[in-house]
Tab-separated table of C-alpha atoms and ligand atoms in Angstrom:
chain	number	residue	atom	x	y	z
A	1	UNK	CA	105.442	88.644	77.030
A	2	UNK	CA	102.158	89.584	78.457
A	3	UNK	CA	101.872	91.165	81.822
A	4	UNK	CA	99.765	90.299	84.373
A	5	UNK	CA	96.966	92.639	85.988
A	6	UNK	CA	98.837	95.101	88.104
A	7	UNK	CA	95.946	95.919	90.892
A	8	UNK	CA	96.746	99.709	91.966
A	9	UNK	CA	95.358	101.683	94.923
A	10	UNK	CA	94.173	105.766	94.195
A	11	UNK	CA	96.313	107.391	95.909
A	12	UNK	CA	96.412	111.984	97.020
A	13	UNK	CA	99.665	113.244	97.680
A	14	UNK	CA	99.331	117.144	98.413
A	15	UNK	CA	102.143	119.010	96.537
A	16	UNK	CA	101.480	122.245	97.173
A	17	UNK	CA	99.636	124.988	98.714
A	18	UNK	CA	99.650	128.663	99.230
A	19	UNK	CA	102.728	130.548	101.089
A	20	UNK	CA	102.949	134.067	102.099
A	21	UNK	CA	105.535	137.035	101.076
A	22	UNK	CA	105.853	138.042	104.166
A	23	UNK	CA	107.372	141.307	103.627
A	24	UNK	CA	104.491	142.236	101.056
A	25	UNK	CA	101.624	141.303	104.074
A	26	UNK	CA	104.064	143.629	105.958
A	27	UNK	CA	103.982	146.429	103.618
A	28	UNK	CA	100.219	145.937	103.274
A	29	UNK	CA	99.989	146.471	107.206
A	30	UNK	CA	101.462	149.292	106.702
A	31	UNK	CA	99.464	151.033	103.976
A	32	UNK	CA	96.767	150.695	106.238
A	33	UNK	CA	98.462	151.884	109.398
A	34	UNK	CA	97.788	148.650	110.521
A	35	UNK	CA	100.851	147.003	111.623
A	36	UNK	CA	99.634	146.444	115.421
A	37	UNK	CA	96.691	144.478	114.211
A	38	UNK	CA	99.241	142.394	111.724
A	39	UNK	CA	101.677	141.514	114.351
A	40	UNK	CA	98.413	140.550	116.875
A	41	UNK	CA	96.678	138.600	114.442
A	42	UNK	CA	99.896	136.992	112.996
A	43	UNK	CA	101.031	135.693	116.287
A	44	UNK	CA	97.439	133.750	116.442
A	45	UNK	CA	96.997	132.541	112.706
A	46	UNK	CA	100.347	130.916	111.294
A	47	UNK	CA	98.238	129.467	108.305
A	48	UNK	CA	98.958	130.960	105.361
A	49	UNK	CA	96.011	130.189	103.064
A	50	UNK	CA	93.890	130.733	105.770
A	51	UNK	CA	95.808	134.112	106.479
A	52	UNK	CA	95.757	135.418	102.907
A	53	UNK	CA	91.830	135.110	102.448
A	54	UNK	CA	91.524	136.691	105.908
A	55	UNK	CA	93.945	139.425	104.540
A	56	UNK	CA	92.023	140.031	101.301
A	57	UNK	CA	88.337	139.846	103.188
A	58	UNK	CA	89.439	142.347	105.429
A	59	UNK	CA	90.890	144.661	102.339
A	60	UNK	CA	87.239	145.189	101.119
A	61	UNK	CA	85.846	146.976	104.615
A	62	UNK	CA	89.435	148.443	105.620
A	63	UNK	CA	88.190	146.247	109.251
A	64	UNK	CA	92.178	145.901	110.026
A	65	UNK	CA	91.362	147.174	113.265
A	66	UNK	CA	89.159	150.075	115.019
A	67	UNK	CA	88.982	153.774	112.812
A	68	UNK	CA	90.597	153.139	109.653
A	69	UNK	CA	87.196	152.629	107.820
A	70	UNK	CA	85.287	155.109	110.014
A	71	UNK	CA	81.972	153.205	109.083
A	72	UNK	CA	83.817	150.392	111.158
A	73	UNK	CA	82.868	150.433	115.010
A	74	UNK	CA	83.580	146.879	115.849
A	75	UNK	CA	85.962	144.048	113.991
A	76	UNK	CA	85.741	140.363	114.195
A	77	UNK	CA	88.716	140.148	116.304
A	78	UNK	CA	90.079	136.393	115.638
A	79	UNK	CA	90.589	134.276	112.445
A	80	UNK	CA	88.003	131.846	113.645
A	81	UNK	CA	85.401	134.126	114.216
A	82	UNK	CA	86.596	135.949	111.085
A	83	UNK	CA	86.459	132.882	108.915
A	84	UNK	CA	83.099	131.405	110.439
A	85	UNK	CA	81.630	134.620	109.665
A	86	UNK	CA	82.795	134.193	105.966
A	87	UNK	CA	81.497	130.827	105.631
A	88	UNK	CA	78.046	131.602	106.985
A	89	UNK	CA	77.414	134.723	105.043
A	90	UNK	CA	78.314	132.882	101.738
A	91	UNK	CA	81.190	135.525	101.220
A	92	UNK	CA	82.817	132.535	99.541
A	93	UNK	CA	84.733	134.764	96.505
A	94	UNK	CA	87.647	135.321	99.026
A	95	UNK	CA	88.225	131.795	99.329
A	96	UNK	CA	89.570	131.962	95.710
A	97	UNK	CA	92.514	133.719	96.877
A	98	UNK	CA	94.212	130.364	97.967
A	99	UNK	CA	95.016	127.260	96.184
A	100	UNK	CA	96.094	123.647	96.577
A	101	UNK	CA	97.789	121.368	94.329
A	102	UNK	CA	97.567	117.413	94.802
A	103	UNK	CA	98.814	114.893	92.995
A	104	UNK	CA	96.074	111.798	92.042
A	105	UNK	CA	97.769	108.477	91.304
A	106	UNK	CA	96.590	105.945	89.707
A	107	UNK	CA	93.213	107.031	88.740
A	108	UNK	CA	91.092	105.635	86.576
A	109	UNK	CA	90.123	107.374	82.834
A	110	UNK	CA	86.319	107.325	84.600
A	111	UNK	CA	87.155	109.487	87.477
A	112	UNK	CA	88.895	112.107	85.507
A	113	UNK	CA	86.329	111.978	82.926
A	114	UNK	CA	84.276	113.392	86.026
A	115	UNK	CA	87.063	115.589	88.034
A	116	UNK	CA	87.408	117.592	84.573
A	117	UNK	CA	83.997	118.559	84.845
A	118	UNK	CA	84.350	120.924	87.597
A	119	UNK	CA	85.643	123.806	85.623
A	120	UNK	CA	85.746	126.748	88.266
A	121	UNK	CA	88.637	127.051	89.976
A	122	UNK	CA	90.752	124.593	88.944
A	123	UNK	CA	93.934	123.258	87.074
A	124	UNK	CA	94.618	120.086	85.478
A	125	UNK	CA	97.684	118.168	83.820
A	126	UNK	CA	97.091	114.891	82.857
A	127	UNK	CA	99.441	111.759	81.690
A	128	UNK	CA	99.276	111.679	77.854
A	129	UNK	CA	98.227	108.596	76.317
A	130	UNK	CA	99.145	110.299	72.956
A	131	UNK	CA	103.078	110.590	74.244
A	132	UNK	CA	103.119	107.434	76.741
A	133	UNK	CA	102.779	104.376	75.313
A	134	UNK	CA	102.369	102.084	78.691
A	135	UNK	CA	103.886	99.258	79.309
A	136	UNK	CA	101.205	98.025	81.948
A	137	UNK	CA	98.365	98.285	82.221
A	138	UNK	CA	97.446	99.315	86.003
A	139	UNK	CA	93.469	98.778	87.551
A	140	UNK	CA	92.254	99.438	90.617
A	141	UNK	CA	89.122	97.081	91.460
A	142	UNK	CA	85.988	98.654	92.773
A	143	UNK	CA	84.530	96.887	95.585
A	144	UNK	CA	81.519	95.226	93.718
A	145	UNK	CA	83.962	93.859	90.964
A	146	UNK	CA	85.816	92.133	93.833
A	147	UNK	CA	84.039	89.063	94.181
A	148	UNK	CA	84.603	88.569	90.327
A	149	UNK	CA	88.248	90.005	90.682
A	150	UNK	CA	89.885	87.374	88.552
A	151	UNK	CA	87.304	87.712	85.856
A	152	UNK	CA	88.143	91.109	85.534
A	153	UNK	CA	91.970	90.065	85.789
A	154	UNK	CA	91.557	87.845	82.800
A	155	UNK	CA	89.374	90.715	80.851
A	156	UNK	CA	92.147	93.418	81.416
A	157	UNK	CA	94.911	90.646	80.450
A	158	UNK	CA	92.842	89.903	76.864
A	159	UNK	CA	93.261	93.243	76.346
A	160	UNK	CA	96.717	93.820	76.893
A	161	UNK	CA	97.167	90.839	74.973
A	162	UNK	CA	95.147	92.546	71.881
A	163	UNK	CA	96.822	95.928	72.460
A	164	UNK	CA	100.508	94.420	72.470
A	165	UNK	CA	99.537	92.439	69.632
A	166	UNK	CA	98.528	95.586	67.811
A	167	UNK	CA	102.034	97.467	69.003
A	168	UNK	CA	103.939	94.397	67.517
A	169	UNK	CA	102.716	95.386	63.777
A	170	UNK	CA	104.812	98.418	63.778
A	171	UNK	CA	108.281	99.223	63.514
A	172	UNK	CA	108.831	101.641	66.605
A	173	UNK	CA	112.276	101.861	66.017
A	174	UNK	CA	111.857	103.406	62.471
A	175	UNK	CA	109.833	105.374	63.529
A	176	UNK	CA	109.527	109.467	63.939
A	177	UNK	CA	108.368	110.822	67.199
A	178	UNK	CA	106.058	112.349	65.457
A	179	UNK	CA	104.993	108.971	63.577
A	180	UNK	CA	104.738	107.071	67.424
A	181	UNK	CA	102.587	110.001	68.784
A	182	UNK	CA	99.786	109.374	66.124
A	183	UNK	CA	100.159	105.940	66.567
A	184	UNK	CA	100.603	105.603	70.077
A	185	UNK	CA	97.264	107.561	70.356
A	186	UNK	CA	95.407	105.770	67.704
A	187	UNK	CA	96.075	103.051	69.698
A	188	UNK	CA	94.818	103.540	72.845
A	189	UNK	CA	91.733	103.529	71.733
A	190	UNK	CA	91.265	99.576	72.337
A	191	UNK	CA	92.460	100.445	76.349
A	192	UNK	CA	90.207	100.031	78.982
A	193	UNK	CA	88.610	103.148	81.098
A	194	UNK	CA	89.382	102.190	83.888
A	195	UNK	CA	93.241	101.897	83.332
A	196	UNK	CA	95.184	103.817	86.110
A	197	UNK	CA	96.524	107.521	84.951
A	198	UNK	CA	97.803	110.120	87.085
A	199	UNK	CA	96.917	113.716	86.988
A	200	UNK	CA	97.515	116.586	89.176
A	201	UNK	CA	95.137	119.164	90.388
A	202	UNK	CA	94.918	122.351	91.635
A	203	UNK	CA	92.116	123.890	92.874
A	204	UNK	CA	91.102	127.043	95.016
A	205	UNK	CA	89.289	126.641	98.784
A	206	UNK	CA	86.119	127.600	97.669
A	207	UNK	CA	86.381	124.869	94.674
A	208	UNK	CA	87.725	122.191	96.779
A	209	UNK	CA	84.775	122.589	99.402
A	210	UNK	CA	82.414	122.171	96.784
A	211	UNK	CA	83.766	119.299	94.888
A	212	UNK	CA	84.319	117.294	98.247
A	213	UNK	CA	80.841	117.984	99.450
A	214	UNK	CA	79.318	116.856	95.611
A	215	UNK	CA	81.682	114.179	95.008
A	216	UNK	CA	81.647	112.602	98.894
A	217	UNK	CA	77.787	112.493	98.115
A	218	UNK	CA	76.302	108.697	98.086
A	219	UNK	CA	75.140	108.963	94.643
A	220	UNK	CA	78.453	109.778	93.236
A	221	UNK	CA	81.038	107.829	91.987
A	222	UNK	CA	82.706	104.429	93.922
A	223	UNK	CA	85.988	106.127	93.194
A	224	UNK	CA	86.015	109.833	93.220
A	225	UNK	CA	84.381	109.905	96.507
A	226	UNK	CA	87.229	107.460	97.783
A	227	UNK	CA	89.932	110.596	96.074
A	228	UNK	CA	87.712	113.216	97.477
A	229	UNK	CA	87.094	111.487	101.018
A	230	UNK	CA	90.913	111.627	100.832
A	231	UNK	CA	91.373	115.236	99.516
A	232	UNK	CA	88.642	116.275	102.539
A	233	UNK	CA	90.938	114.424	105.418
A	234	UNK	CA	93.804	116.448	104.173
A	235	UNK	CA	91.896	119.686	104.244
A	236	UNK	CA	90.073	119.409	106.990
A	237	UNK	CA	93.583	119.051	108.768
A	238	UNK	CA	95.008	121.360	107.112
A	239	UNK	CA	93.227	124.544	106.413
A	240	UNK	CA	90.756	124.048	110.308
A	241	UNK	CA	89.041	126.844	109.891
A	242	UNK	CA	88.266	126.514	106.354
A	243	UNK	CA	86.966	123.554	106.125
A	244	UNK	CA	86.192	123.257	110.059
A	245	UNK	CA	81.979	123.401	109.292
A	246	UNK	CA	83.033	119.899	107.699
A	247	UNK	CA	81.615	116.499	109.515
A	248	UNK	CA	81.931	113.180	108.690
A	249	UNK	CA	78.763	111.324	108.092
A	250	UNK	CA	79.190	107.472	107.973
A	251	UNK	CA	77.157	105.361	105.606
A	252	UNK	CA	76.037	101.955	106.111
A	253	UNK	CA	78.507	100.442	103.597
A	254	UNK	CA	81.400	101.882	106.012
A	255	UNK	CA	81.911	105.161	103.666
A	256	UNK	CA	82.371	108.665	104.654
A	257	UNK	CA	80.136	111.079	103.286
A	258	UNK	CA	81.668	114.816	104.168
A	259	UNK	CA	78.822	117.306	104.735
A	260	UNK	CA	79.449	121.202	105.250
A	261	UNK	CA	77.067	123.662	107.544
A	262	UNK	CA	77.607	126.150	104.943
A	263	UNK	CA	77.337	124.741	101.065
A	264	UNK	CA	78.352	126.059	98.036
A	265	UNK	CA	79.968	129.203	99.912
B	1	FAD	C1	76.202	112.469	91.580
B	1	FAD	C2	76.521	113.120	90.277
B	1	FAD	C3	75.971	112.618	89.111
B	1	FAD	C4	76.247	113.232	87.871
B	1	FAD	N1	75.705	112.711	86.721
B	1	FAD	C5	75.977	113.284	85.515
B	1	FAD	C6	75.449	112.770	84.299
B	1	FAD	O1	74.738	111.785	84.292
B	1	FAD	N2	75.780	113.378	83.135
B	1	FAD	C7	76.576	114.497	83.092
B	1	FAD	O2	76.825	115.038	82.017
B	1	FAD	N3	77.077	115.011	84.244
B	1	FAD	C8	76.812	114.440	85.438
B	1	FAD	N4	77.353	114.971	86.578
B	1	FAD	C9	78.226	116.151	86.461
B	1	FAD	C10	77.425	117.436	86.828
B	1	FAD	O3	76.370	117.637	85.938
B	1	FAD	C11	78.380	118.657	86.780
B	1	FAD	O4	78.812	118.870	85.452
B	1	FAD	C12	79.606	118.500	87.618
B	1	FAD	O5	79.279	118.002	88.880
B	1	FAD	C13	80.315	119.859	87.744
B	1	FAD	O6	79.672	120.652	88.722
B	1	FAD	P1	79.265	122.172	88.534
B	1	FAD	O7	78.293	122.284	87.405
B	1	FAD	O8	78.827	122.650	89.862
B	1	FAD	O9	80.567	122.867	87.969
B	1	FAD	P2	81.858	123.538	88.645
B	1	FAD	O10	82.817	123.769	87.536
B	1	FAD	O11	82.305	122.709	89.813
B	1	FAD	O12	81.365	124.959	89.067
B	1	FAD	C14	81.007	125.364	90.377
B	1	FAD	C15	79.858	126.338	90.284
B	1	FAD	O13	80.243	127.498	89.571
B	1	FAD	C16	79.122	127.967	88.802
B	1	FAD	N5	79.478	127.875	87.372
B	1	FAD	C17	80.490	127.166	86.821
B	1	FAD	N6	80.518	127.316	85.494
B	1	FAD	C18	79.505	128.144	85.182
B	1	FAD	C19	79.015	128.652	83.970
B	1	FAD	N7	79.574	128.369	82.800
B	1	FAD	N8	77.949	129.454	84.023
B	1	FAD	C20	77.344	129.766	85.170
B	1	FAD	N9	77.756	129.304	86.373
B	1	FAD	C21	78.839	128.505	86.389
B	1	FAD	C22	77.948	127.075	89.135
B	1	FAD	O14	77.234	127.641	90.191
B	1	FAD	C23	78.625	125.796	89.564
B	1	FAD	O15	77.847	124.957	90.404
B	1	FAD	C24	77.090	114.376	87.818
B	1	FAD	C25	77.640	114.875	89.009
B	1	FAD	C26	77.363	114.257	90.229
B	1	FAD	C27	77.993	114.812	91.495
């Protein structure tokens, strides 16, 4: 039996981020005679990402308040100020310090052909086409394939048909795991790239800034600037003053290009 096209949406589910030991900030505080300026600037910054790269900026000057660096005569006294500061000087190593971890469903082969190249900062685990052997085939349908959307229904369906035709010649059942790896993987070669995978990805703030503002850019991608318009929404949300240099500029086709004050911090 041959399935039918199964259209599929991209979809970003954030599944983690970076949380605080709160005793070990305390203990830090301490080290530095600095537990009034902890409990001050803790009552006004509940972030924790945000709150750990403030906590390792300030490590490098000792600025946890007035006299413990005596070089230090003045200190940025709130996380926005702190974090603007950051942002605008380039200081953009201490963003490094915090991650985030989303989950990207039903992607196609060509966006994480693209995602993988951003090396710095990042870590991926992808759906194996060498262990799964799918039993769809999902697509999502760019917006200029739309007006031929059946076309490509009937093109993705011909290939199914091929690939399932292919499966039928061996004898899965007698087969070694081993055996259905190689196979399963020699296989795939005949699927389409743009067949929906799933991959998650972790990357660090100063990583994630940059990706969003390259891949939001017009001359990228249909379909990683739809995952990374996505990824920006959820930072910009998130992590304010990280990401709060962010705006929104909206294209004549109706997307979102996401341009920072300060790039490649
Ligand atoms: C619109 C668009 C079109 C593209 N077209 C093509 C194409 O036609 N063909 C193609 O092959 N690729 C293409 N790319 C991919 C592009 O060339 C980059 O490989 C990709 O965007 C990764 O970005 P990055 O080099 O900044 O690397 P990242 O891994 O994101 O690194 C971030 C930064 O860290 C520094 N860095 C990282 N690694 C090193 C290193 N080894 N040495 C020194 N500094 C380092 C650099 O400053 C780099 O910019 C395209 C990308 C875009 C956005």
């Amino acid at each position: 039996m041959i399935n039918q096209l199964n259209p599929v949406e991209p979809l970003v589910i954030k599944l983690a981020e970076t949380r605080l030991n709160e005793e070990g900030v305390r203990q830090l505080a301490e080290h530095y005679t600095a537990l009034e300026w902890l409990q001050a600037a803790r009552s006004l910054q509940s972030n924790d990402s945000e709150f750990l790269i403030e906590l390792a900026g300030r490590t490098c000057y000792k600025s946890f308040g007035v006299g413990i660096n005596p070089n230090v005569t003045r200190i940025r006294g709130n996380s926005k100020d702190y974090l603007t500061n950051v942002l605008e000087k380039g200081d953009g190593s201490i963003l490094e310090h915090a991650t985030v971890t989303f989950a990207f469903l039903n992607v196609s082969r060509v966006f994480t052909h693209e995602v993988v190249r951003h090396r710095a900062g990042t870590a991926m685990s992808q759906e194996s086409l060498r262990y799964v052997r799918p039993r769809e085939i999902g697509l999502w349908i760019p917006p200029d394939l739309q007006p031929a959307s059946s076309k490509v229904s009937d093109a993705v369906n011909e290939i199914e048909r091929r690939y399932r035709d292919l499966e039928s010649q061996f004898d899965w059942d007698r087969m070694s795991f081993e055996q259905k790896k190689r196979v399963t993987s020699a296989l795939r070669r005949i699927l389409p790239d743009g067949m929906a995978t799933h991959l998650i990805w972790t990357a660090n703030h100063r990583t994630i800034r940059w990706v969003v503002e390259m891949r939001t850019d017009p001359a990228a991608e249909v379909e990683i600037r739809k995952v990374f318009g996505k990824v920006a929404e959820i930072c910009m949300k998130d992590y304010p003053l990280l990401y709060g240099d962010f705006t929104r500029n909206k294209l004549p086709d109706g997307t979102i290009q996401y341009l920072p004050k300060f790039s490649k911090v």
